[in-house]
mmCIF file of C-alpha atoms in Angstrom:
data_model
loop_
_atom_site.group_PDB
_atom_site.id
_atom_site.type_symbol
_atom_site.label_atom_id
_atom_site.label_comp_id
_atom_site.label_asym_id
_atom_site.label_seq_id
_atom_site.Cartn_x
_atom_site.Cartn_y
_atom_site.Cartn_z
ATOM 1 C CA MET B 1 -40.423 82.400 5.358
ATOM 2 C CA THR B 2 -41.235 80.765 2.037
ATOM 3 C CA ASP B 3 -37.751 81.633 0.896
ATOM 4 C CA GLN B 4 -36.330 79.936 3.975
ATOM 5 C CA ILE B 5 -38.390 76.794 3.385
ATOM 6 C CA ASP B 6 -37.324 76.776 -0.250
ATOM 7 C CA HIS B 7 -33.746 77.043 0.842
ATOM 8 C CA GLU B 8 -34.135 74.157 3.285
ATOM 9 C CA GLY B 9 -35.820 72.045 0.637
ATOM 10 C CA GLU B 10 -33.052 72.881 -1.782
ATOM 11 C CA LEU B 11 -30.411 71.965 0.757
ATOM 12 C CA ARG B 12 -32.148 68.682 1.531
ATOM 13 C CA SER B 13 -32.279 67.699 -2.105
ATOM 14 C CA GLU B 14 -28.630 68.607 -2.586
ATOM 15 C CA PHE B 15 -27.610 66.635 0.489
ATOM 16 C CA ALA B 16 -29.699 63.711 -0.727
ATOM 17 C CA ALA B 17 -27.879 63.767 -4.057
ATOM 18 C CA LEU B 18 -24.541 63.930 -2.229
ATOM 19 C CA ARG B 19 -25.582 61.018 -0.021
ATOM 20 C CA SER B 20 -26.581 58.791 -2.917
ATOM 21 C CA GLN B 21 -23.297 59.538 -4.635
ATOM 22 C CA GLU B 22 -21.183 58.837 -1.558
ATOM 23 C CA GLU B 23 -23.079 55.688 -0.626
ATOM 24 C CA ALA B 24 -22.039 54.188 -3.925
ATOM 25 C CA PHE B 25 -18.402 54.567 -2.868
ATOM 26 C CA ALA B 26 -18.769 53.329 0.716
ATOM 27 C CA PRO B 27 -16.782 50.185 1.529
ATOM 28 C CA GLY B 28 -18.844 47.046 2.160
ATOM 29 C CA PHE B 29 -20.148 46.236 5.625
ATOM 30 C CA GLU B 30 -18.351 42.881 5.838
ATOM 31 C CA ARG B 31 -15.046 44.389 4.831
ATOM 32 C CA VAL B 32 -15.251 47.048 7.510
ATOM 33 C CA ARG B 33 -16.577 44.694 10.196
ATOM 34 C CA SER B 34 -14.015 41.954 9.778
ATOM 35 C CA GLY B 35 -11.210 43.676 7.909
ATOM 36 C CA ALA B 36 -8.083 44.936 9.593
ATOM 37 C CA PRO B 37 -7.655 48.683 9.622
ATOM 38 C CA ARG B 38 -5.916 49.665 6.420
ATOM 39 C CA ARG B 39 -3.709 52.588 7.103
ATOM 40 C CA ARG B 40 -2.529 51.913 10.612
ATOM 41 C CA PRO B 41 0.848 50.212 10.203
ATOM 42 C CA ALA B 42 1.473 46.920 11.925
ATOM 43 C CA PRO B 43 2.918 47.488 15.353
ATOM 44 C CA ARG B 44 6.699 47.598 15.049
ATOM 45 C CA SER B 45 7.711 45.185 17.731
ATOM 46 C CA TRP B 46 11.399 45.975 17.245
ATOM 47 C CA LEU B 47 11.021 49.694 17.569
ATOM 48 C CA VAL B 48 10.145 50.107 21.240
ATOM 49 C CA PRO B 49 12.827 47.702 22.575
ATOM 50 C CA SER B 50 15.448 49.309 20.329
ATOM 51 C CA VAL B 51 14.619 52.775 21.554
ATOM 52 C CA ALA B 52 14.631 51.569 25.171
ATOM 53 C CA LEU B 53 17.992 49.853 24.710
ATOM 54 C CA ALA B 54 19.572 52.861 23.050
ATOM 55 C CA SER B 55 18.271 55.121 25.816
ATOM 56 C CA ALA B 56 19.705 52.816 28.482
ATOM 57 C CA ALA B 57 23.084 52.787 26.711
ATOM 58 C CA VAL B 58 23.158 56.577 26.534
ATOM 59 C CA VAL B 59 22.259 56.883 30.223
ATOM 60 C CA ALA B 60 24.970 54.382 31.185
ATOM 61 C CA ALA B 61 27.583 56.184 29.058
ATOM 62 C CA VAL B 62 26.698 59.544 30.593
ATOM 63 C CA TRP B 63 26.814 58.075 34.089
ATOM 64 C CA LEU B 64 30.253 56.572 33.505
ATOM 65 C CA ALA B 65 31.578 59.807 32.036
ATOM 66 C CA VAL B 66 30.255 61.998 34.801
ATOM 67 C CA ARG B 67 30.874 59.813 37.841
ATOM 68 C CA LYS B 68 33.926 60.742 40.054
ATOM 69 C CA PRO B 69 36.399 57.955 40.964
ATOM 70 C CA ALA B 70 36.321 56.869 44.597
ATOM 71 C CA VAL B 71 38.962 58.738 46.636
ATOM 72 C CA THR B 72 41.064 56.596 49.050
ATOM 73 C CA PRO B 73 43.160 57.936 52.005
ATOM 74 C CA TRP B 74 46.383 56.909 50.284
ATOM 75 C CA GLY B 75 45.436 58.326 46.931
ATOM 76 C CA GLU B 76 45.192 56.287 43.815
ATOM 77 C CA GLY B 77 46.760 53.155 45.321
ATOM 78 C CA SER B 78 47.219 49.761 43.821
ATOM 79 C CA ALA B 79 46.885 46.318 45.369
ATOM 80 C CA VAL B 80 50.658 46.268 46.033
ATOM 81 C CA ASP B 81 50.474 49.489 48.045
ATOM 82 C CA VAL B 82 47.695 48.072 50.163
ATOM 83 C CA ALA B 83 49.718 44.945 50.979
ATOM 84 C CA ALA B 84 52.760 47.009 52.062
ATOM 85 C CA TRP B 85 50.792 49.339 54.227
ATOM 86 C CA ARG B 86 51.630 49.422 57.978
ATOM 87 C CA SER B 87 49.699 51.170 60.626
ATOM 88 C CA PRO B 88 51.533 54.263 61.931
ATOM 89 C CA THR B 89 50.726 53.217 65.519
ATOM 90 C CA ASP B 90 52.433 49.823 65.269
ATOM 91 C CA ALA B 91 55.515 51.239 67.041
ATOM 92 C CA LEU B 92 53.527 52.067 70.130
ATOM 93 C CA ILE B 93 52.796 48.444 70.928
ATOM 94 C CA ARG B 94 56.406 47.287 70.419
ATOM 95 C CA GLY B 95 58.657 47.245 73.496
ATOM 96 C CA THR B 96 62.114 48.806 73.444
ATOM 97 C CA ASP B 97 64.110 45.593 73.943
ATOM 98 C CA VAL B 98 61.594 42.908 73.557
ATOM 99 C CA GLY B 99 59.864 41.637 70.510
ATOM 100 C CA TRP B 100 56.219 41.042 70.152
ATOM 101 C CA LEU B 101 54.733 39.662 73.334
ATOM 102 C CA ASP B 102 53.485 36.301 72.239
ATOM 103 C CA THR B 103 52.132 35.341 75.636
ATOM 104 C CA VAL B 104 50.720 37.176 78.535
ATOM 105 C CA PRO B 105 53.648 37.605 80.998
ATOM 106 C CA SER B 106 53.191 36.886 84.709
ATOM 107 C CA LEU B 107 54.103 39.534 87.208
ATOM 108 C CA ARG B 108 56.999 37.492 88.721
ATOM 109 C CA SER B 109 58.452 35.913 85.635
ATOM 110 C CA GLY B 110 61.749 37.745 85.719
ATOM 111 C CA PRO B 111 63.594 40.101 83.432
ATOM 112 C CA ALA B 112 62.254 38.767 80.192
ATOM 113 C CA TRP B 113 59.750 41.465 80.119
ATOM 114 C CA THR B 114 61.623 44.088 82.181
ATOM 115 C CA THR B 115 61.542 47.333 80.421
ATOM 116 C CA ALA B 116 64.535 49.584 79.992
ATOM 117 C CA PRO B 117 65.196 51.874 82.925
ATOM 118 C CA SER B 118 63.699 55.250 82.636
ATOM 119 C CA PRO B 119 65.855 58.406 82.946
ATOM 120 C CA ALA B 120 64.160 59.085 86.265
ATOM 121 C CA ASP B 121 65.500 55.787 87.672
ATOM 122 C CA SER B 122 69.167 56.650 86.914
ATOM 123 C CA VAL B 123 68.756 60.034 88.513
ATOM 124 C CA ASN B 124 67.422 58.386 91.641
ATOM 125 C CA ARG B 125 70.228 55.823 91.599
ATOM 126 C CA GLY B 126 72.933 58.551 91.339
ATOM 127 C CA THR B 127 71.601 60.409 94.288
ATOM 128 C CA ASN B 128 71.538 57.286 96.441
ATOM 129 C CA MET J 1 -31.352 43.533 21.423
ATOM 130 C CA GLN J 2 -29.621 40.271 20.625
ATOM 131 C CA PRO J 3 -26.134 40.153 19.030
ATOM 132 C CA HIS J 4 -27.500 39.032 15.661
ATOM 133 C CA GLN J 5 -29.966 41.925 15.758
ATOM 134 C CA PHE J 6 -27.086 44.349 16.372
ATOM 135 C CA GLU J 7 -25.275 42.994 13.370
ATOM 136 C CA ALA J 8 -28.346 43.242 11.145
ATOM 137 C CA GLU J 9 -28.965 46.796 12.283
ATOM 138 C CA LEU J 10 -25.334 47.799 11.785
ATOM 139 C CA SER J 11 -25.446 46.358 8.295
ATOM 140 C CA ARG J 12 -28.680 48.153 7.482
ATOM 141 C CA ILE J 13 -27.360 51.618 8.310
ATOM 142 C CA HIS J 14 -23.751 50.922 7.341
ATOM 143 C CA ALA J 15 -23.532 53.430 4.489
ATOM 144 C CA GLN J 16 -24.928 56.228 6.657
ATOM 145 C CA SER J 17 -22.570 55.274 9.470
ATOM 146 C CA PHE J 18 -19.640 55.433 7.095
ATOM 147 C CA ALA J 19 -20.676 58.889 5.872
ATOM 148 C CA TRP J 20 -20.889 60.082 9.485
ATOM 149 C CA ALA J 21 -17.508 58.529 10.288
ATOM 150 C CA VAL J 22 -15.980 60.366 7.312
ATOM 151 C CA ARG J 23 -17.428 63.621 8.646
ATOM 152 C CA CYS J 24 -16.038 62.906 12.139
ATOM 153 C CA CYS J 25 -12.616 62.168 10.602
ATOM 154 C CA ARG J 26 -12.550 65.500 8.759
ATOM 155 C CA GLY J 27 -13.036 63.899 5.359
ATOM 156 C CA ASP J 28 -10.410 61.172 5.704
ATOM 157 C CA ARG J 29 -12.078 58.021 4.328
ATOM 158 C CA THR J 30 -9.296 55.660 5.353
ATOM 159 C CA GLU J 31 -9.340 56.895 8.913
ATOM 160 C CA ALA J 32 -13.137 56.653 8.834
ATOM 161 C CA GLU J 33 -12.909 53.010 7.847
ATOM 162 C CA ASP J 34 -10.629 52.327 10.810
ATOM 163 C CA VAL J 35 -12.953 54.189 13.154
ATOM 164 C CA LEU J 36 -15.989 52.301 11.896
ATOM 165 C CA HIS J 37 -14.180 48.980 12.277
ATOM 166 C CA LEU J 38 -13.348 49.809 15.894
ATOM 167 C CA THR J 39 -16.907 50.990 16.533
ATOM 168 C CA TYR J 40 -18.419 47.773 15.192
ATOM 169 C CA ALA J 41 -16.024 45.761 17.343
ATOM 170 C CA LYS J 42 -17.081 47.760 20.425
ATOM 171 C CA VAL J 43 -20.759 47.239 19.693
ATOM 172 C CA LEU J 44 -20.517 43.536 18.860
ATOM 173 C CA ASP J 45 -18.324 42.510 21.787
ATOM 174 C CA GLY J 46 -20.406 44.523 24.258
ATOM 175 C CA ARG J 47 -17.889 47.211 25.202
ATOM 176 C CA ALA J 48 -20.431 49.772 24.014
ATOM 177 C CA ARG J 49 -23.873 49.060 25.475
ATOM 178 C CA PHE J 50 -27.104 50.179 23.900
ATOM 179 C CA GLU J 51 -29.502 51.055 26.722
ATOM 180 C CA GLU J 52 -32.376 52.075 24.451
ATOM 181 C CA ARG J 53 -32.551 55.626 25.739
ATOM 182 C CA SER J 54 -32.573 56.873 22.143
ATOM 183 C CA SER J 55 -32.870 55.286 18.713
ATOM 184 C CA PHE J 56 -30.161 52.786 17.772
ATOM 185 C CA LYS J 57 -28.872 55.075 15.037
ATOM 186 C CA THR J 58 -28.582 58.066 17.373
ATOM 187 C CA TRP J 59 -26.721 55.954 19.936
ATOM 188 C CA LEU J 60 -24.434 54.401 17.307
ATOM 189 C CA PHE J 61 -23.548 57.801 15.860
ATOM 190 C CA GLY J 62 -22.533 58.912 19.357
ATOM 191 C CA VAL J 63 -20.229 55.882 19.644
ATOM 192 C CA ILE J 64 -18.730 56.616 16.203
ATOM 193 C CA ARG J 65 -18.102 60.222 17.192
ATOM 194 C CA ARG J 66 -16.424 59.227 20.453
ATOM 195 C CA THR J 67 -14.291 56.570 18.746
ATOM 196 C CA ALA J 68 -13.210 59.031 16.074
ATOM 197 C CA PHE J 69 -12.208 61.501 18.766
ATOM 198 C CA GLU J 70 -10.167 58.839 20.575
ATOM 199 C CA GLU J 71 -8.471 57.758 17.365
ATOM 200 C CA ILE J 72 -7.617 61.298 16.321
ATOM 201 C CA ARG J 73 -6.143 61.960 19.763
ATOM 202 C CA ARG J 74 -4.207 58.696 19.716
ATOM 203 C CA GLY J 75 -2.926 59.459 16.223
ATOM 204 C CA MET J 76 -1.758 62.883 17.306
ATOM 205 C CA MET J 77 0.060 61.457 20.323
ATOM 206 C CA HIS J 78 1.661 58.790 18.154
ATOM 207 C CA ARG J 79 2.859 61.333 15.620
ATOM 208 C CA LEU J 80 4.195 63.581 18.352
ATOM 209 C CA TRP J 81 6.012 60.716 20.045
ATOM 210 C CA MET J 82 7.679 59.141 17.041
ATOM 211 C CA GLY J 83 7.950 62.123 14.741
ATOM 212 C CA LYS J 84 5.932 60.327 12.149
ATOM 213 C CA TRP J 85 4.869 63.458 10.345
ATOM 214 C CA TRP J 86 6.865 62.504 7.283
ATOM 215 C CA GLN J 87 4.998 59.240 6.928
ATOM 216 C CA GLU J 88 1.753 61.086 7.483
ATOM 217 C CA ARG J 89 2.561 63.264 4.522
ATOM 218 C CA GLU J 90 2.727 60.190 2.316
ATOM 219 C CA ASP J 91 -0.599 58.993 3.684
ATOM 220 C CA VAL J 92 -2.204 62.360 3.043
ATOM 221 C CA HIS J 93 -1.172 62.090 -0.609
ATOM 222 C CA GLN J 94 -2.692 58.628 -0.686
ATOM 223 C CA GLY J 95 -5.883 59.942 0.911
ATOM 224 C CA THR J 96 -6.099 62.705 -1.647
ATOM 225 C CA ALA J 97 -5.875 60.128 -4.389
ATOM 226 C CA ASP J 98 -8.693 58.144 -2.762
ATOM 227 C CA GLN J 99 -10.847 61.197 -2.506
ATOM 228 C CA ALA J 100 -10.120 62.107 -6.078
ATOM 229 C CA THR J 101 -12.017 59.033 -7.176
ATOM 230 C CA LEU J 102 -15.089 60.489 -5.538
ATOM 231 C CA VAL J 103 -15.079 63.534 -7.710
ATOM 232 C CA VAL J 104 -17.085 62.059 -10.495
ATOM 233 C CA GLU J 105 -19.970 64.212 -11.434
ATOM 234 C CA GLY J 106 -22.161 67.018 -10.305
ATOM 235 C CA GLU J 107 -20.375 70.312 -10.002
ATOM 236 C CA ARG J 108 -23.013 71.482 -7.586
ATOM 237 C CA ARG J 109 -22.266 68.569 -5.249
ATOM 238 C CA ASP J 110 -18.604 69.463 -5.283
ATOM 239 C CA GLN J 111 -19.539 73.002 -4.450
ATOM 240 C CA LEU J 112 -21.653 71.749 -1.573
ATOM 241 C CA ARG J 113 -18.768 69.603 -0.309
ATOM 242 C CA GLN J 114 -16.345 72.516 -0.542
ATOM 243 C CA ALA J 115 -18.765 74.925 1.112
ATOM 244 C CA LEU J 116 -19.349 72.464 3.948
ATOM 245 C CA GLY J 117 -15.597 72.254 4.443
ATOM 246 C CA GLN J 118 -15.519 75.984 5.142
ATOM 247 C CA LEU J 119 -17.920 75.786 8.073
ATOM 248 C CA SER J 120 -16.829 75.205 11.644
ATOM 249 C CA PRO J 121 -16.565 71.526 12.622
ATOM 250 C CA ARG J 122 -19.630 71.794 14.870
ATOM 251 C CA GLN J 123 -21.708 73.452 12.157
ATOM 252 C CA GLN J 124 -20.612 70.798 9.677
ATOM 253 C CA GLN J 125 -21.620 68.030 12.056
ATOM 254 C CA VAL J 126 -25.013 69.486 12.901
ATOM 255 C CA LEU J 127 -25.858 70.149 9.252
ATOM 256 C CA HIS J 128 -24.653 66.702 8.265
ATOM 257 C CA LEU J 129 -26.847 65.039 10.892
ATOM 258 C CA VAL J 130 -29.907 67.100 10.026
ATOM 259 C CA PHE J 131 -29.731 67.268 6.228
ATOM 260 C CA TYR J 132 -27.661 64.260 5.260
ATOM 261 C CA GLN J 133 -28.844 61.827 7.956
ATOM 262 C CA ASP J 134 -32.388 63.220 8.242
ATOM 263 C CA MET J 135 -32.166 63.584 12.006
ATOM 264 C CA THR J 136 -34.006 66.156 14.064
ATOM 265 C CA ILE J 137 -32.039 68.900 15.796
ATOM 266 C CA GLN J 138 -32.833 67.164 19.090
ATOM 267 C CA GLU J 139 -31.271 63.905 17.838
ATOM 268 C CA ALA J 140 -28.276 65.786 16.514
ATOM 269 C CA ALA J 141 -27.831 67.373 19.929
ATOM 270 C CA THR J 142 -27.969 63.920 21.558
ATOM 271 C CA VAL J 143 -25.324 62.545 19.188
ATOM 272 C CA LEU J 144 -23.067 65.534 19.774
ATOM 273 C CA LYS J 145 -23.760 65.622 23.518
ATOM 274 C CA MET J 146 -24.754 69.276 23.517
ATOM 275 C CA GLN J 147 -27.763 71.308 24.602
ATOM 276 C CA ILE J 148 -30.517 71.562 22.018
ATOM 277 C CA GLY J 149 -30.220 75.355 22.088
ATOM 278 C CA THR J 150 -26.554 75.132 21.195
ATOM 279 C CA ALA J 151 -27.310 72.649 18.411
ATOM 280 C CA ARG J 152 -30.004 74.953 17.050
ATOM 281 C CA THR J 153 -27.587 77.892 17.037
ATOM 282 C CA HIS J 154 -25.000 75.846 15.110
ATOM 283 C CA TYR J 155 -27.744 74.742 12.742
ATOM 284 C CA GLU J 156 -29.036 78.245 11.999
ATOM 285 C CA ARG J 157 -25.632 79.848 11.634
ATOM 286 C CA GLY J 158 -24.285 76.958 9.608
ATOM 287 C CA LYS J 159 -27.258 77.004 7.275
ATOM 288 C CA ALA J 160 -26.999 80.762 6.710
ATOM 289 C CA ARG J 161 -23.270 80.513 6.053
ATOM 290 C CA LEU J 162 -23.755 77.581 3.707
ATOM 291 C CA ARG J 163 -26.327 79.467 1.728
ATOM 292 C CA GLN J 164 -24.008 82.459 1.487
ATOM 293 C CA LEU J 165 -21.137 80.281 0.266
ATOM 294 C CA LEU J 166 -23.262 78.412 -2.262
ATOM 295 C CA ASP J 167 -24.737 81.654 -3.623
ATOM 296 C CA ARG J 168 -21.252 83.091 -4.038
ATOM 297 C CA GLU J 169 -20.122 79.949 -5.835
ATOM 298 C CA GLY J 170 -23.226 80.134 -8.039
ATOM 299 C CA ASP J 171 -22.506 83.749 -8.972
ATOM 300 C CA GLN J 172 -18.914 82.948 -9.881
ATOM 301 C CA ALA J 173 -19.929 79.968 -12.049
#
């Protein structure tokens, strides 16, 4: 027990000596209170935007490289091809001997809109 | 307490606070200075409130400990994020040079410092608070936010280990 107390007393005196030595090297109160932190570097305002910009550029480059071109029904056409294109069903609305019907024909307006006789008509005519 | 009273009290125990901050920063005096600066700012602008549930010193040491923990964690995250380990190496050399100025006299004190460095962080902190800061084990437990039984265990084991290390050093000398 006495040994333990001696040891504690010894430790206390050694810690006290250490404390008095270290206190002599402590920075002043005012310096610590008002002073800027010493080691921490000033925030690098350029660093974060630069990294963000570089990342965005990389993402954009990867996206452009990976993305598939849009596929059109006529393949890789140009503007000229598009202008020359005609619908394949245009022929269905064109009469055999008449041009485009610009006006709506009346039922009794004569032969202007008469269609060509069908093969069935000539067969009927021959028999009569 | 009024703001001017806080300032007077901080000034009065400044050297002890710095020693505790150094211990919380694992011996890094520069980091300790940063931590203490941040702690004083917290106390003086009211972000840390003293509710008089313990002595001012006990409460302040708890704030220092918490601030040191936050700073160490922030520093680690920063180093991980930006790969700043290389710069850290330079700073460590600088820190070593700073610490070298402390090695002035008293071989026994150096032995004590070295022996303390070989204890676990918790044991170091408890012994520092009890022997260096003259706190009771109960106060040390309050600062470290641990049960008094746990603090006492760290105290006893740390003390025994410290004695063993110092005796070994003494025999070698």
